[in-house]
CSV table of C-alpha atoms in Angstrom, one decimal:
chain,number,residue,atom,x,y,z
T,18,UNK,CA,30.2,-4.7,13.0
T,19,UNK,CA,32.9,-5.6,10.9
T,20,UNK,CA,31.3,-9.2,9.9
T,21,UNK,CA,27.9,-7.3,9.5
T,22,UNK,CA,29.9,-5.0,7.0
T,23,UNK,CA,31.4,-7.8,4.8
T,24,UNK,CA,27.9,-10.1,4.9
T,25,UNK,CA,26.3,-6.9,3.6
T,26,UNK,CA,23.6,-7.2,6.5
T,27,UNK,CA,20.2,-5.6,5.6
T,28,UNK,CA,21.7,-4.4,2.2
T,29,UNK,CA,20.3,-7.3,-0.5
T,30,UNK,CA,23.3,-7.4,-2.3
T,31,UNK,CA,23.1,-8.7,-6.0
T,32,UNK,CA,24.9,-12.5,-5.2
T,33,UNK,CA,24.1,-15.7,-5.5
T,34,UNK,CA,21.4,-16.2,-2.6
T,35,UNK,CA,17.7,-15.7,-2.9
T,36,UNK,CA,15.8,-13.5,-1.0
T,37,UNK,CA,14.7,-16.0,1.9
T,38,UNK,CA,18.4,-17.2,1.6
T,39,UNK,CA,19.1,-13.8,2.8
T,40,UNK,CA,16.6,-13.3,5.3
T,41,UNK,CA,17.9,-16.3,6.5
T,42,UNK,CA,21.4,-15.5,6.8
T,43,UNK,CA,20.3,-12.1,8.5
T,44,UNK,CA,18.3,-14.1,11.3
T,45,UNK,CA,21.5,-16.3,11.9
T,46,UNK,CA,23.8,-12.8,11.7
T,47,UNK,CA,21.9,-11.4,14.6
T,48,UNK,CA,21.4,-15.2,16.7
T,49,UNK,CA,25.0,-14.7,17.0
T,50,UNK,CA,25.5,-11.2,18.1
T,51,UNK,CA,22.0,-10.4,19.5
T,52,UNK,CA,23.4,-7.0,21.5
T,53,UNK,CA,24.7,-5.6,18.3
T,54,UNK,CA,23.4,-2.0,18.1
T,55,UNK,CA,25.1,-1.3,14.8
T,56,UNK,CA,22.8,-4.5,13.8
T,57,UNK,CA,19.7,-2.8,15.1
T,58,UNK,CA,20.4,0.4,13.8
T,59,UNK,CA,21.6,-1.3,10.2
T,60,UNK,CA,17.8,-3.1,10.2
T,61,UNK,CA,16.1,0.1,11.0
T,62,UNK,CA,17.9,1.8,8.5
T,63,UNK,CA,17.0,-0.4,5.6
T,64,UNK,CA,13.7,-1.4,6.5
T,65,UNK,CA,12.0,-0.2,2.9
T,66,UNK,CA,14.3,-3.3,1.5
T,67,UNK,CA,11.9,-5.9,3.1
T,68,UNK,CA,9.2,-7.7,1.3
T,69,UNK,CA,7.2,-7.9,4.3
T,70,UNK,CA,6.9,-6.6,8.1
T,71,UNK,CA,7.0,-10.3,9.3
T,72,UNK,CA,10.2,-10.8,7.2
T,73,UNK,CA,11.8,-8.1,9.7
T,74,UNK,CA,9.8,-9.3,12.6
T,75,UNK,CA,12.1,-12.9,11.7
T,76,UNK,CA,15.4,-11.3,12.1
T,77,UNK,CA,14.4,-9.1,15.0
T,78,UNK,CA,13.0,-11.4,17.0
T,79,UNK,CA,16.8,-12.2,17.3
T,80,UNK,CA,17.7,-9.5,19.0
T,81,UNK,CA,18.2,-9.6,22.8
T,82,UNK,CA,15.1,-7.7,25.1
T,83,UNK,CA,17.2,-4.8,26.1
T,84,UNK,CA,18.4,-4.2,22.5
T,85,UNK,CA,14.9,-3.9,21.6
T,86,UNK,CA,14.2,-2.0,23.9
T,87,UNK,CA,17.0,0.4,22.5
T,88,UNK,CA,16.0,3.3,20.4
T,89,UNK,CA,16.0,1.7,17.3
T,90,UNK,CA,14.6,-1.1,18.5
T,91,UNK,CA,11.4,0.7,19.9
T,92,UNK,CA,11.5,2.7,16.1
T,93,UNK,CA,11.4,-0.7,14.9
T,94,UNK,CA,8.1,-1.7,17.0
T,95,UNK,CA,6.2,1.3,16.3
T,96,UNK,CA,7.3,0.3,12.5
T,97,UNK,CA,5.5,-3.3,13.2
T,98,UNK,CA,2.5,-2.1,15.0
T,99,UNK,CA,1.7,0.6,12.6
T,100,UNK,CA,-1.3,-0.8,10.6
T,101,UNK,CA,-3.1,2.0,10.0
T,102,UNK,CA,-2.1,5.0,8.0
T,103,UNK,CA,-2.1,8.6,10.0
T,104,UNK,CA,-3.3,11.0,7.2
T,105,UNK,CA,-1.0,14.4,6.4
T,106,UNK,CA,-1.4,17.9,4.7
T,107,UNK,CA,1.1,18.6,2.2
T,108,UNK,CA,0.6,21.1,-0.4
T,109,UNK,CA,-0.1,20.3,-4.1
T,110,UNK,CA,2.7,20.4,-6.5
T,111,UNK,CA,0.6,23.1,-9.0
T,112,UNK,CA,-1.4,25.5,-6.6
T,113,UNK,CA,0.7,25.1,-3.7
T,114,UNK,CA,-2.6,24.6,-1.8
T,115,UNK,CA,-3.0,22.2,1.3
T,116,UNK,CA,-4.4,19.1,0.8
T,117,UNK,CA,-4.8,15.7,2.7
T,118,UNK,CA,-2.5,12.8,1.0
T,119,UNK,CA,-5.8,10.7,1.6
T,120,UNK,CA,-9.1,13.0,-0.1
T,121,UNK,CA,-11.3,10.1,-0.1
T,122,UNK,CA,-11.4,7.4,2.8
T,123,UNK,CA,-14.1,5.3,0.5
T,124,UNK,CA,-11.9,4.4,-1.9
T,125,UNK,CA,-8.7,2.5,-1.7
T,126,UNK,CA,-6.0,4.9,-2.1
T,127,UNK,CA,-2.3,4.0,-3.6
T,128,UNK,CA,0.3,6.5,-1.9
T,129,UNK,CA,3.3,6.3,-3.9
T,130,UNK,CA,6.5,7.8,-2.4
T,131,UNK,CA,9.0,9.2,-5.5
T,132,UNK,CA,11.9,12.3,-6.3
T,133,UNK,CA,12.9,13.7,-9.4
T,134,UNK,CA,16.6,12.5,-9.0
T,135,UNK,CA,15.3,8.5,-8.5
T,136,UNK,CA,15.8,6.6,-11.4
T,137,UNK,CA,14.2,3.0,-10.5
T,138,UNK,CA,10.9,5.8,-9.8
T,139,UNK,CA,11.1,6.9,-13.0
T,140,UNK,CA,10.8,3.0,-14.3
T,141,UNK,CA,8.0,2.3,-13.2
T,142,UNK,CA,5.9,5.2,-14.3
T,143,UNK,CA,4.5,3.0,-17.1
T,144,UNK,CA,3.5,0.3,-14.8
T,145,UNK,CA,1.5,3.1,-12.6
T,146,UNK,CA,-0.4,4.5,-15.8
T,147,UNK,CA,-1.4,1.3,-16.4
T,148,UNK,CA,-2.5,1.0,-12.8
T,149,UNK,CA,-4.6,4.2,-12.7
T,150,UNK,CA,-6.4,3.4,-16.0
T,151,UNK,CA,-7.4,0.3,-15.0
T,152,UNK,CA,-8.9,0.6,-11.9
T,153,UNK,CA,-9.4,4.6,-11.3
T,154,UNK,CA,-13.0,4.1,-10.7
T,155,UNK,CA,-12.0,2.2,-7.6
T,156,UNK,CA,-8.3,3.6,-6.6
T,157,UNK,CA,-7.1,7.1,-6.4
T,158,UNK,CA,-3.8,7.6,-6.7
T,159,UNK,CA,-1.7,9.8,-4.9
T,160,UNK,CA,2.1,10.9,-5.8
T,161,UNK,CA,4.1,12.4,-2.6
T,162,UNK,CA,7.1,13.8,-3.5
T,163,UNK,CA,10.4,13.6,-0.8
T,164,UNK,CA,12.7,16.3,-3.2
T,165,UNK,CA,14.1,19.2,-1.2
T,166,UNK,CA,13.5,22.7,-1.8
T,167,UNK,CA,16.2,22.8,-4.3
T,168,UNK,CA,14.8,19.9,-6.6
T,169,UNK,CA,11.3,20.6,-7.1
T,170,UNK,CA,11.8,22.1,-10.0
T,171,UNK,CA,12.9,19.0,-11.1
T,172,UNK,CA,9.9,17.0,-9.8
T,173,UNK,CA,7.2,19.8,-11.5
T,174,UNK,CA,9.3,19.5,-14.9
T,175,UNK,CA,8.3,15.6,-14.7
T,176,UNK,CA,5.2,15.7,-13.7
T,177,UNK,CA,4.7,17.7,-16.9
T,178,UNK,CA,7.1,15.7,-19.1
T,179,UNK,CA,5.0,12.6,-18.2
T,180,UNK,CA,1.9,14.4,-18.6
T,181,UNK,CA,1.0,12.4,-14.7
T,182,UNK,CA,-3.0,11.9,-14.2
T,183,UNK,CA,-2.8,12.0,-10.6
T,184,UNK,CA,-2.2,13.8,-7.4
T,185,UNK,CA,1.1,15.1,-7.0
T,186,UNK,CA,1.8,16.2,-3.2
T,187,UNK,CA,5.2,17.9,-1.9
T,188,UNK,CA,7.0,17.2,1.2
T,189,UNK,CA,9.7,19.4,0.5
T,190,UNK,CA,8.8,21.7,3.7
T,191,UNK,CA,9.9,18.9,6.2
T,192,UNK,CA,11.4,15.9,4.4
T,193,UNK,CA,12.9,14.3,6.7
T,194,UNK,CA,10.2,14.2,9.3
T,195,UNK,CA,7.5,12.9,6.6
T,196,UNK,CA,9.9,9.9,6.0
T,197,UNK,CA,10.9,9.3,9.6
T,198,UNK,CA,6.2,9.5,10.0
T,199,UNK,CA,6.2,6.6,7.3
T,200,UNK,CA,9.1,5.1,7.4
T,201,UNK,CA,10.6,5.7,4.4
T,202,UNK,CA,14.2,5.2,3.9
T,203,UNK,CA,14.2,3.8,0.6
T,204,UNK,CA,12.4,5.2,-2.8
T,205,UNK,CA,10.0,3.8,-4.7
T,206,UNK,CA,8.0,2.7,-1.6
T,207,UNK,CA,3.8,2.8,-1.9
T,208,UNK,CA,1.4,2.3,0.5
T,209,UNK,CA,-1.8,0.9,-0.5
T,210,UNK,CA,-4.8,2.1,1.6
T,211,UNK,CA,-8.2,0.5,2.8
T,212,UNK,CA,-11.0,2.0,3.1
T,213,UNK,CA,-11.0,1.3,6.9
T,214,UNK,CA,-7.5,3.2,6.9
T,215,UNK,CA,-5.5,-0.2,7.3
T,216,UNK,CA,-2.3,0.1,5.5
T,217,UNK,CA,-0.4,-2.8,3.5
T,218,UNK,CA,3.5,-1.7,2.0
T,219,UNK,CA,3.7,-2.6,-1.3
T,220,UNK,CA,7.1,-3.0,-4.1
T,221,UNK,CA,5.9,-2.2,-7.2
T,222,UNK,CA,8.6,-3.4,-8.8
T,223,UNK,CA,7.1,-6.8,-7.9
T,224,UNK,CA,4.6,-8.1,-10.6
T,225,UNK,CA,3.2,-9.7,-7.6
T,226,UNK,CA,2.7,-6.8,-5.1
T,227,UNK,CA,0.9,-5.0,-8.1
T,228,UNK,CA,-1.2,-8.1,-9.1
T,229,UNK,CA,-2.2,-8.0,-5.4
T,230,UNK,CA,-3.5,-3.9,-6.0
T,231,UNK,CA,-6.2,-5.8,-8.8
T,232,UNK,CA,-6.8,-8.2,-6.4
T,233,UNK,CA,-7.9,-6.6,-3.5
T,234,UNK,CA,-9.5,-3.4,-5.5
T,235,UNK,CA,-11.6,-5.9,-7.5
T,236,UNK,CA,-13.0,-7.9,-4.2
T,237,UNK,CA,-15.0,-4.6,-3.4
């Protein structure tokens, strides 16, 4: 634990090493202590930080079989089998009124998990306009919203300061179990969703990930 600790294991420190440098280091971290359930809980808990699911599947492929068959491990499965998105009600941020996060299974759908307090969420709000302007006719977008009850004040006042154009959906009823149903332990995380209901996770940070939404939107 302690060597996990000072190798910042699963964090992506900012140093010197480049992401597969770290996913790298991470597989070799666990090679060497494969029974480590601090390890298993520490990928578990940061599994938003991950470009991609085989990028975990590397490092937990490490791990010995009963420690994945520990409870994090199994979370961790479920995470790497789950390709298709499992629709929810939450109610709209406006008329409080029940609505499906996906309205439209023809269309791709963009499912972008934010909170009033997140600052990098806030960043990329231009990017996102830019987003739904370009390719609305072919995505709809779809804001879902992890503030508790005492912050979505906050959340309504930005939606209104940044004058959004899209859905805006609360989870502020049960937070924590809408991010333990998608995995979300890190914000800004987006989902991008086929028309078949396959999911792929997306960082929109990443000029690539969001060059890949024009991609596949435009093959249709």
């Amino acid at each position: 634990m302690a060597k996990a600790l000072n190798e910042g294991f699963s964090l992506f420190w900012r140093d010197t090493l480049s992401y597969d440098q770290r996913i790298s280091k991470y597989e070799k971290i666990v090679s060497l202590s494969p029974d480590s359930h601090h390890l298993m809980s520490a990928l578990y808990g940061s599994i938003g930080r991950y470009k991609s699911k085989e990028d975990i599947a590397r490092i937990f492929n490490n791990f010995s079989v009963e420690n994945k068959n520990s409870y994090y491990g199994n979370k961790i499965k479920e995470y790497l089998n789950m390709n298709f998105f499992e629709n929810s009600t939450l109610p709209d941020w406006q008329t409080n009124k029940l609505e499906p996060i996906i309205q439209d299974t023809t269309k791709y759908n963009l499912v972008i998990f934010s909170a009033s307090w997140c600052g990098p969420c806030h960043k990329q709000i231009p990017n996102l306009k830019k987003i739904h302007n370009d390719l609305q006719e072919k995505l709809n977008m779809t804001y879902v919203s992890i503030d508790e009850p005492e912050t979505v004040e906050e959340w309504k006042k930005l939606m209104k300061r940044e004058q959004i154009p899209w859905r805006s959906l609360l989870a502020k009823d049960d937070v924590k179990g809408l991010q333990n149903k998608y995995y979300i332990h890190s914000i800004p995380m987006a989902f991008l969703v086929f028309p078949n209901g396959k999911i792929q996770r997306l960082q929109l940070y990443e000029e690539k990930d969001r060059k890949l939404i024009y991609a596949i939107t435009n093959l249709k």
